Tab-separated table of C-alpha atoms in Angstrom:
chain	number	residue	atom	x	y	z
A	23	UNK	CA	-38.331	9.840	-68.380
A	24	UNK	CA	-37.236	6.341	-68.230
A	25	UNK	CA	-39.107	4.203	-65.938
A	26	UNK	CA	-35.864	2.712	-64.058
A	27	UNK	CA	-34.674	6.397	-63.538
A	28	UNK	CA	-38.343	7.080	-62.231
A	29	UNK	CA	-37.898	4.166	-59.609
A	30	UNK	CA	-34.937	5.163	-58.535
A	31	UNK	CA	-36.409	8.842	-57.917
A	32	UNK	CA	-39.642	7.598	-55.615
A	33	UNK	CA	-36.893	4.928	-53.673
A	34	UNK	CA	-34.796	8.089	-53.565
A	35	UNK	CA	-37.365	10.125	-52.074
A	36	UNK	CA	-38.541	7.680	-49.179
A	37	UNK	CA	-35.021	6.840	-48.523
A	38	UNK	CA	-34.659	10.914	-47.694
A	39	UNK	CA	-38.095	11.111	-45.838
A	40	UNK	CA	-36.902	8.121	-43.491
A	41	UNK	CA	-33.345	9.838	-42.966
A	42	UNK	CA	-34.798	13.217	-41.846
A	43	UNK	CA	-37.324	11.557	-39.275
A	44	UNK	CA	-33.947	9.541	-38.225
A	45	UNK	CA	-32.366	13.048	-37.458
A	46	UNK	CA	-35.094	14.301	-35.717
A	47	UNK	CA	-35.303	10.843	-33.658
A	48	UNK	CA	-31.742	11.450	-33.032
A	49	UNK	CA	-31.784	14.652	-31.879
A	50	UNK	CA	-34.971	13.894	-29.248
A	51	UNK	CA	-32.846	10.765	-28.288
A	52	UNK	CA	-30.100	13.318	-27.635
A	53	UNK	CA	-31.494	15.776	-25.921
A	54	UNK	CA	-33.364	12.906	-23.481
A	55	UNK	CA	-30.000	11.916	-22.521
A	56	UNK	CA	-28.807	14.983	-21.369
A	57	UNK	CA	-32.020	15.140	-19.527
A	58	UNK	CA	-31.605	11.528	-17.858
A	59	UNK	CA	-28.054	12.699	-17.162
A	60	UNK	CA	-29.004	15.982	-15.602
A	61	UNK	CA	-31.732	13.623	-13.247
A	62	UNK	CA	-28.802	11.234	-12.360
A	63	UNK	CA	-26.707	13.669	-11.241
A	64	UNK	CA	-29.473	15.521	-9.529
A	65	UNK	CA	-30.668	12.684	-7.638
A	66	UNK	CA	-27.284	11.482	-6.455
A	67	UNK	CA	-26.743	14.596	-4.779
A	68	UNK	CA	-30.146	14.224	-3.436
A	69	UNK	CA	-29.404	10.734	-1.823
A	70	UNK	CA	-25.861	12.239	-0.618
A	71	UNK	CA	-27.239	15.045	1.425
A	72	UNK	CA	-30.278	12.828	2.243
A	73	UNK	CA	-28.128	10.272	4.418
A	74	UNK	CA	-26.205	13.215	5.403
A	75	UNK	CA	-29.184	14.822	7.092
A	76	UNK	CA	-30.398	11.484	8.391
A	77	UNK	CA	-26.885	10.802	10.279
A	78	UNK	CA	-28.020	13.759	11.958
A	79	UNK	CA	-31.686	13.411	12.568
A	80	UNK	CA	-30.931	10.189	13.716
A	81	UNK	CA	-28.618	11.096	16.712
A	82	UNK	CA	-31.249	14.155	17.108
A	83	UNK	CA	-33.916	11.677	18.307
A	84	UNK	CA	-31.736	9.289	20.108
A	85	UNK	CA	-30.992	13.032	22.235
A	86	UNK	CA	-34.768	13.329	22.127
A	87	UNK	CA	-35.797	9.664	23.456
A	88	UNK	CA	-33.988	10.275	26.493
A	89	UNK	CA	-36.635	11.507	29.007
A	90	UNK	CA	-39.297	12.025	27.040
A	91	UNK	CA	-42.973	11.123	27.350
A	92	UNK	CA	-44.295	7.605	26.588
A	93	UNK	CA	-46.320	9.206	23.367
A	94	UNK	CA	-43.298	11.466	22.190
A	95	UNK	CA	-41.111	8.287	22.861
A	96	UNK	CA	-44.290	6.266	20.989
A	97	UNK	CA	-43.581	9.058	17.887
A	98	UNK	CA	-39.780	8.511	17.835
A	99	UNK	CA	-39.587	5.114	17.557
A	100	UNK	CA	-41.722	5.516	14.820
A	101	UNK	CA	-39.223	7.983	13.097
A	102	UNK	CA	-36.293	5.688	13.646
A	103	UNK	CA	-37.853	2.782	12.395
A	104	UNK	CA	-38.111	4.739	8.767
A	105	UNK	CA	-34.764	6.146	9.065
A	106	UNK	CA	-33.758	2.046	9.410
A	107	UNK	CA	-35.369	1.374	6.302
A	108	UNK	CA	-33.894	4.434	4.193
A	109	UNK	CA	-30.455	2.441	3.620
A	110	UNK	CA	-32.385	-0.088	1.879
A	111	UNK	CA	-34.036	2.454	0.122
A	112	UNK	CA	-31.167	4.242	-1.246
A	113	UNK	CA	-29.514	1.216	-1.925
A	114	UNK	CA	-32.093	-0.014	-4.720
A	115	UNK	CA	-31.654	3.543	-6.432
A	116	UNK	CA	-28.126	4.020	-6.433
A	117	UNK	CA	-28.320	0.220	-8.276
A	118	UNK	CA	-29.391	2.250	-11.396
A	119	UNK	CA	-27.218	5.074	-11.287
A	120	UNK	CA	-23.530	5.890	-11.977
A	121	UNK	CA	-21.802	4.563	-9.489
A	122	UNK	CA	-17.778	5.765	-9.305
A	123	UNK	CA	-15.957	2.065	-9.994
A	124	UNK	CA	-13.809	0.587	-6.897
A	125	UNK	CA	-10.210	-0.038	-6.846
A	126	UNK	CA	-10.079	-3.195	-8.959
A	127	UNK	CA	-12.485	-2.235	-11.992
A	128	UNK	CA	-10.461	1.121	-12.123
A	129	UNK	CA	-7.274	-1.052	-12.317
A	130	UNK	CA	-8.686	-3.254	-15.102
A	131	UNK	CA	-11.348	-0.772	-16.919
A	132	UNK	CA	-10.240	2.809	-16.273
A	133	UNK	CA	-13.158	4.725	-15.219
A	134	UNK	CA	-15.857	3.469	-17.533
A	135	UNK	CA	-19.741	3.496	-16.121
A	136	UNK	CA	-20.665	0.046	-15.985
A	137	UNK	CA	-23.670	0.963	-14.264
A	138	UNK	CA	-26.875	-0.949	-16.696
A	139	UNK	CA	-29.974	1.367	-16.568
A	140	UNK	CA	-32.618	-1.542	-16.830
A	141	UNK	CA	-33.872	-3.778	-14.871
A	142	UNK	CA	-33.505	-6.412	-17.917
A	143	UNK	CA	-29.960	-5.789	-18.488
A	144	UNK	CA	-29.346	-5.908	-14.890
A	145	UNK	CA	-31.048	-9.290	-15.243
A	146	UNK	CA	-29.970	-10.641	-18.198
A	147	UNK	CA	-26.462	-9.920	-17.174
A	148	UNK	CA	-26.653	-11.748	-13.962
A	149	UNK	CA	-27.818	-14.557	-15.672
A	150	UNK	CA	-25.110	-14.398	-18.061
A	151	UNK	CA	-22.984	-14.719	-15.089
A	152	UNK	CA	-24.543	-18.016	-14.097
A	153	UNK	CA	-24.365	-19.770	-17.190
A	154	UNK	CA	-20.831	-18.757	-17.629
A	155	UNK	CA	-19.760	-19.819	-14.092
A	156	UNK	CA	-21.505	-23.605	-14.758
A	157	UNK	CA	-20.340	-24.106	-18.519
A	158	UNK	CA	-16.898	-23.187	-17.325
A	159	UNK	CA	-16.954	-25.569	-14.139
A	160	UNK	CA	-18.434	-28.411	-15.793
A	161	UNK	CA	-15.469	-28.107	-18.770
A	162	UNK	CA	-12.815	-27.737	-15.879
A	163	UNK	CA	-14.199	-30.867	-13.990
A	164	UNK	CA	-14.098	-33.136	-17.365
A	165	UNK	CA	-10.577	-31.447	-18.145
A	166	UNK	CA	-9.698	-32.528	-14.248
A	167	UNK	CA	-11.535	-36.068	-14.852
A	168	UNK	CA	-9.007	-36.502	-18.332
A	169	UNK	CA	-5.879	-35.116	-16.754
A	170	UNK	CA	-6.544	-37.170	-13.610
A	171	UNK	CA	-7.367	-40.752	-15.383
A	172	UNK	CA	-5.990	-40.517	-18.792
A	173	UNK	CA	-2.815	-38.123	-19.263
A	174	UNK	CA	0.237	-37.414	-17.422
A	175	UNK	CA	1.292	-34.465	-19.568
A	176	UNK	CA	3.027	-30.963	-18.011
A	177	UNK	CA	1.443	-28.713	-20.720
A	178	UNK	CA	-2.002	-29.805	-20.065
A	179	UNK	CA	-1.731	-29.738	-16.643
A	180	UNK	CA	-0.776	-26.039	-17.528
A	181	UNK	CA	-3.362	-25.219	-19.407
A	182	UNK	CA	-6.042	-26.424	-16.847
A	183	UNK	CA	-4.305	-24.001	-14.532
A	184	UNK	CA	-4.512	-21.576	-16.723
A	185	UNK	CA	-8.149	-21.471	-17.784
A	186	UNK	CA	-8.424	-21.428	-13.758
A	187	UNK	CA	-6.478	-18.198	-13.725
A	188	UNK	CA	-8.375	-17.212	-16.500
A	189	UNK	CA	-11.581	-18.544	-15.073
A	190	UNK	CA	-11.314	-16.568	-11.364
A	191	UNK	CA	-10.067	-13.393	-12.901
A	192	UNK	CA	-13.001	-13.159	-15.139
A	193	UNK	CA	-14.893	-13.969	-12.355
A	194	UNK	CA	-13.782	-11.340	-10.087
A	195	UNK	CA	-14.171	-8.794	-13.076
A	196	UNK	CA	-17.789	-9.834	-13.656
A	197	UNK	CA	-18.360	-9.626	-9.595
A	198	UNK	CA	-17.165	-6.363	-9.411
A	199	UNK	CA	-20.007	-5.489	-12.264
A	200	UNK	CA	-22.878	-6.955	-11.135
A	201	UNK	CA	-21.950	-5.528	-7.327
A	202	UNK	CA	-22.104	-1.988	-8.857
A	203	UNK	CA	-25.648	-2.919	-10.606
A	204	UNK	CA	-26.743	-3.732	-7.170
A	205	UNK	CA	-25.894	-7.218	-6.617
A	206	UNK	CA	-25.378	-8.316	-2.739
A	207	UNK	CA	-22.438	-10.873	-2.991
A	208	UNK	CA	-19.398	-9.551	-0.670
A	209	UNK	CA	-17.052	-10.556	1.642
A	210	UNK	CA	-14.919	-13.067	1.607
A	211	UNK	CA	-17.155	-14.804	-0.967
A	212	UNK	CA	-15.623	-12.512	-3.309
A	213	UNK	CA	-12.174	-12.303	-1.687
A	214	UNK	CA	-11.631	-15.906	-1.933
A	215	UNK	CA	-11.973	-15.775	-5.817
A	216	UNK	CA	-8.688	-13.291	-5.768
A	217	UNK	CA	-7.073	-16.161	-3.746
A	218	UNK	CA	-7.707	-19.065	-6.001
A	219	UNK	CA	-7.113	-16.451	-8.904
A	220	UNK	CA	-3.735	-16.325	-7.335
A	221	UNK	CA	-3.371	-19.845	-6.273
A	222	UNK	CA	-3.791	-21.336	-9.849
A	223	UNK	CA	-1.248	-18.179	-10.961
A	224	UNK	CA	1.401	-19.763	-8.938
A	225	UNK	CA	0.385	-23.338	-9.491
A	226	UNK	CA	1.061	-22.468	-13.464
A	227	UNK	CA	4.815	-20.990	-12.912
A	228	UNK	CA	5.582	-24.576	-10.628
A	229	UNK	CA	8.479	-26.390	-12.777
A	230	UNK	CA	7.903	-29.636	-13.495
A	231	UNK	CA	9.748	-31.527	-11.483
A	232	UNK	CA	9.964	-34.474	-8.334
A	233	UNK	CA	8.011	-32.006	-6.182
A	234	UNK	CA	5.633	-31.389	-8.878
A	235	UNK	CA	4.520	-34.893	-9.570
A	236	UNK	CA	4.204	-35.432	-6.111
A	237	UNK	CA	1.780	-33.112	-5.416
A	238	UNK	CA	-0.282	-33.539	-8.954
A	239	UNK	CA	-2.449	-36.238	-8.646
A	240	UNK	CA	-3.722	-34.554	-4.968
A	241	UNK	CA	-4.376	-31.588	-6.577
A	242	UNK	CA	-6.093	-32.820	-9.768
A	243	UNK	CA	-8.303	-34.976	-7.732
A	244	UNK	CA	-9.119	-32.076	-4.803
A	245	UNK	CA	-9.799	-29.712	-8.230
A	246	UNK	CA	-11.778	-32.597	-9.578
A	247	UNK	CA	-14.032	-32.496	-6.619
A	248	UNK	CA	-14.264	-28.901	-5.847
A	249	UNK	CA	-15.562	-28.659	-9.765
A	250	UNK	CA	-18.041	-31.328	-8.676
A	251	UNK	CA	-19.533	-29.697	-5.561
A	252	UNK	CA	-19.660	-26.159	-7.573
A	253	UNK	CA	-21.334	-27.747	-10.180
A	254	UNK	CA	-24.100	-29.264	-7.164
A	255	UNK	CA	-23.916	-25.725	-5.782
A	256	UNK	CA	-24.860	-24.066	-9.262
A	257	UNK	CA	-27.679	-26.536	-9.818
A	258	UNK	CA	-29.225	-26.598	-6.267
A	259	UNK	CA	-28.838	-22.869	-5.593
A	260	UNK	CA	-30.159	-21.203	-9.097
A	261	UNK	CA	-33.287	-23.898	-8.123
A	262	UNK	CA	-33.553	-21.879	-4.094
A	263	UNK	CA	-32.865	-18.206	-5.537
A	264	UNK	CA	-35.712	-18.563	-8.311
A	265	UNK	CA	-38.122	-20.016	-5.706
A	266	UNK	CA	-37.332	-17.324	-3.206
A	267	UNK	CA	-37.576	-14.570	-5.721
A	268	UNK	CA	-40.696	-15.507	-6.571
A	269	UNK	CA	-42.012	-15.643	-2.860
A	270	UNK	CA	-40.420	-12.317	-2.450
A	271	UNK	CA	-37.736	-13.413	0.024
A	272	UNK	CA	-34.685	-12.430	-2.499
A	273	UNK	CA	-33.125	-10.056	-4.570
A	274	UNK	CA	-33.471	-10.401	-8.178
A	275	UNK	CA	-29.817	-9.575	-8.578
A	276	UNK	CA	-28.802	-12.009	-5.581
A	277	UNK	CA	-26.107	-14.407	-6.701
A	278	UNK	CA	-24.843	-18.573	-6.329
A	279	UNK	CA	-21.903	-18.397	-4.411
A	280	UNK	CA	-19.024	-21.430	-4.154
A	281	UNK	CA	-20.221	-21.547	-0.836
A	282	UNK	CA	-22.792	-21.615	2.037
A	283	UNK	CA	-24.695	-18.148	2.917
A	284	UNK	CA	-28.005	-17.384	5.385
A	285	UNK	CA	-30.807	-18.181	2.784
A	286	UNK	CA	-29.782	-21.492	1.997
A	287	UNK	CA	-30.394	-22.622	5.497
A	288	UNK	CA	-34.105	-23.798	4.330
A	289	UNK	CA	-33.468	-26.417	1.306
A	290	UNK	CA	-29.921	-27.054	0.926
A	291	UNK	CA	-28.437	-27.792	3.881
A	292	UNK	CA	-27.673	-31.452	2.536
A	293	UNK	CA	-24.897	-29.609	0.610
A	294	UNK	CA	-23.051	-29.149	4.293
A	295	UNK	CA	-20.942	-32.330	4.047
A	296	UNK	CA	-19.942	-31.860	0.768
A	297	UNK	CA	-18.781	-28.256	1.312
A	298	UNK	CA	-16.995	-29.440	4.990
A	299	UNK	CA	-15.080	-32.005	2.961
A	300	UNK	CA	-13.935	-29.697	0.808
A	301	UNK	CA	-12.476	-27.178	3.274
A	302	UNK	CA	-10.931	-29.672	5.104
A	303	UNK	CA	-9.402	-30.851	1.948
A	304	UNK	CA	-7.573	-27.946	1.236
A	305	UNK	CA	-6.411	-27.787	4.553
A	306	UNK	CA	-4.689	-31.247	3.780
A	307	UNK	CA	-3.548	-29.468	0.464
A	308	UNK	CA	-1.912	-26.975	2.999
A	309	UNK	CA	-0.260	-29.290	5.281
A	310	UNK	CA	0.681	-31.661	2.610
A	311	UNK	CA	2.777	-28.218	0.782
A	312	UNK	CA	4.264	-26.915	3.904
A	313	UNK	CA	5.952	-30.199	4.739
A	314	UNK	CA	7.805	-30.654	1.228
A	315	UNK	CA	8.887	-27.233	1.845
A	316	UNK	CA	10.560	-28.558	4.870
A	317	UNK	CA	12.433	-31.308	2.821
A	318	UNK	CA	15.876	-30.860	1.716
A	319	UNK	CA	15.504	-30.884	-1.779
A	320	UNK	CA	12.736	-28.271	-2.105
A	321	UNK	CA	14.360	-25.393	-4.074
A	322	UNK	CA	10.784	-24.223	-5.423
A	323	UNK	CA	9.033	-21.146	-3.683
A	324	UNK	CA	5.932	-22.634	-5.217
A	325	UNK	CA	5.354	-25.137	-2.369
A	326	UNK	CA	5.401	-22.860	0.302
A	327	UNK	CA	2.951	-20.341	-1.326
A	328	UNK	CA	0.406	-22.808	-2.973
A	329	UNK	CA	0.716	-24.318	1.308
A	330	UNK	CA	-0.091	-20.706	2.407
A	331	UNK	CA	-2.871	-20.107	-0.425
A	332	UNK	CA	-4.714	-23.098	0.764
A	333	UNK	CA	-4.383	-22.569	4.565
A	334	UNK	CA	-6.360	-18.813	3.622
A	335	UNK	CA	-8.901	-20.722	1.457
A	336	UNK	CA	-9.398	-22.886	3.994
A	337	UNK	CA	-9.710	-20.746	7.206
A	338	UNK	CA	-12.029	-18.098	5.002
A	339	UNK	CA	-14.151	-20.977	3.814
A	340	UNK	CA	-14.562	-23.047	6.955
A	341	UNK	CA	-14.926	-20.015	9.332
A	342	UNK	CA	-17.680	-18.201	6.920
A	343	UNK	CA	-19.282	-21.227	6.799
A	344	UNK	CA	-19.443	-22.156	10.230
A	345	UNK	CA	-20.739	-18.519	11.394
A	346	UNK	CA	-23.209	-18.470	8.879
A	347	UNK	CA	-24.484	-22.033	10.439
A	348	UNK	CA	-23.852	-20.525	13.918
A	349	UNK	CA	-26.275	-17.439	13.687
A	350	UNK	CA	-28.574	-19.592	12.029
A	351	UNK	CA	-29.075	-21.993	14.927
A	352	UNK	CA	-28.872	-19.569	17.482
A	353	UNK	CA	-31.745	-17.650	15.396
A	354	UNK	CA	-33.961	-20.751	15.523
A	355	UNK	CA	-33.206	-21.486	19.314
A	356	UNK	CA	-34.251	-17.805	20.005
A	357	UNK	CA	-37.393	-18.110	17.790
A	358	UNK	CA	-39.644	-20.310	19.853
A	359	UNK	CA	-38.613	-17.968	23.452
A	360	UNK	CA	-39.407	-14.662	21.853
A	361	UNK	CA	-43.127	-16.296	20.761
């Protein structure tokens, strides 16, 4: 036999003894997903008829409490306080199983699980996020900075609108992810991304035009500066969240937000002013729009809408902000009379 055909034999050989231990790995890798889908399913249903029977228990003892004796009472207290926690509880499971996708992935994705079963994807993922969200701000604030100081062209000022469409609306998609993997942004700090998503929609489709140039040089310069304060925001707040992650005070899945929120009350509440200008900018965008929609030679719906869009950004913003501020000062005032 020749020796090449005798090479090719032994290769031949361990090549087939590799392939049928990669069937049998296959078929255990099978059969351990059907298993970890038959546990999925089965402890969904479990945490469904567990807050089910909880609603219940917990109106149960709130019938009990009434009346009772100071150690019964002592006992149910004790019960409600772990019913509290349950929610909590639930929450962190449900973060790694299949969750049914909300109204807006279901638009965009159909109903794929996005759900990531590790803790590492979850985290790798989030991070993801972050360094997308500041690569993408810093390149809109030096495409701002050259539109601003060095061009006065229509089709570039439409294509820095349009990688802010595309910007927020990957944004929102990305949100809606890491929310169903457990992630604790909501509220109008995810709303207000559909609104700028919007916003910069509309400010693409404005003709070029008197109207146009008049407003362009306020807007470039207020998108110049919001890119400026994000990218603070980005920097300051990845710096807080690691910190309080590792003291235990955070989420690992918690995320920087384009705006101020409860746990950046110790550390970054320099960033105040910066954020305050900023709203109160936009409400100057907003009053600035509606009046040349007043003027006689306004034929463009843009002006009104781009007037209303910033009035919204501006009331969610300033209003969050300002309640989140709010409870936080009344929670320090109340601090020192409870000791």
């Amino acid at each position: 036999m020749p020796r090449d055909l005798g090479v090719v034999l032994e290769e031949w050989k361990c090549l087939e003894e590799e392939y049928q231990q990669l069937l049998e790995t296959h078929r255990l890798y099978l059969e351990k997903l059907e298993e970890i889908s038959k546990l999925q399913k089965n402890c969904s249903s479990t945490i469904l008829s567990q807050r089910s029977k909880l609603k219940d228990l917990s109106q149960l003892v709130k019938k009990c409490s009434k009346g009772s004796l100071e150690e019964d009472a002592k006992t149910l207290d004790g019960i409600n306080e772990k019913i509290k926690t349950r929610p909590n509880s639930f929450f962190e499971m449900e973060a790694f199983l299949p969750n049914k996708n909300g109204l807006y992935l279901s638009l965009v994705l159909g109903n794929v699980n996005v759900t990531l079963l590790s803790k590492q994807s979850k985290f790798s993922y989030k991070d993801e996020y972050e360094k997308f969200k500041l690569c993408l701000t810093v390149i809109l604030l030096l495409f701002s900075f050259m539109c601003y100081f060095f061009t006065n062209y229509r089709f570039l000022d439409a294509i820095l609108n349009f990688l802010l469409v595309w910007y927020y609306c990957t944004l929102t998609l990305r949100e809606s992810i890491l929310i169903t993997n457990g992630s604790r942004i909501k509220g109008w700090w995810v709303f207000h991304h559909y609104i700028s998503a919007f916003l910069s929609g509309v400010m693409l489709t404005w003709p070029d035009g008197d109207l146009y140039k008049a407003f362009r040089n306020q807007f470039l310069a207020y998108s110049l500066y919001q890119n400026f304060v994000q990218c603070l925001q980005c920097y300051y707040q990845s710096g807080c969240l690691y910190r309080l992650r590792a003291l235990g005070e955070r989420h690992n899945m918690d995320l920087t937000v384009e705006g101020f929120q409860s746990w950046m009350w110790k550390g970054l509440t320099f960033l105040l002013p910066f954020l305050f200008f900023g709203h109160f900018w936009q409400l100057f965008n907003s009053i600035s729009l509606f009046r040349m929609s007043r003027l006689p030679d306004c034929k463009e719906w843009q002006v009104g809408m781009c007037g209303l869009c910033f009035l919204i950004l501006f009331m969610g913003n300033f209003f969050t902000t300002v309640a989140v501020v709010r409870h936080k000062v009344k929670s320090r005032i109340l601090k020192p009379k409870s000791l």
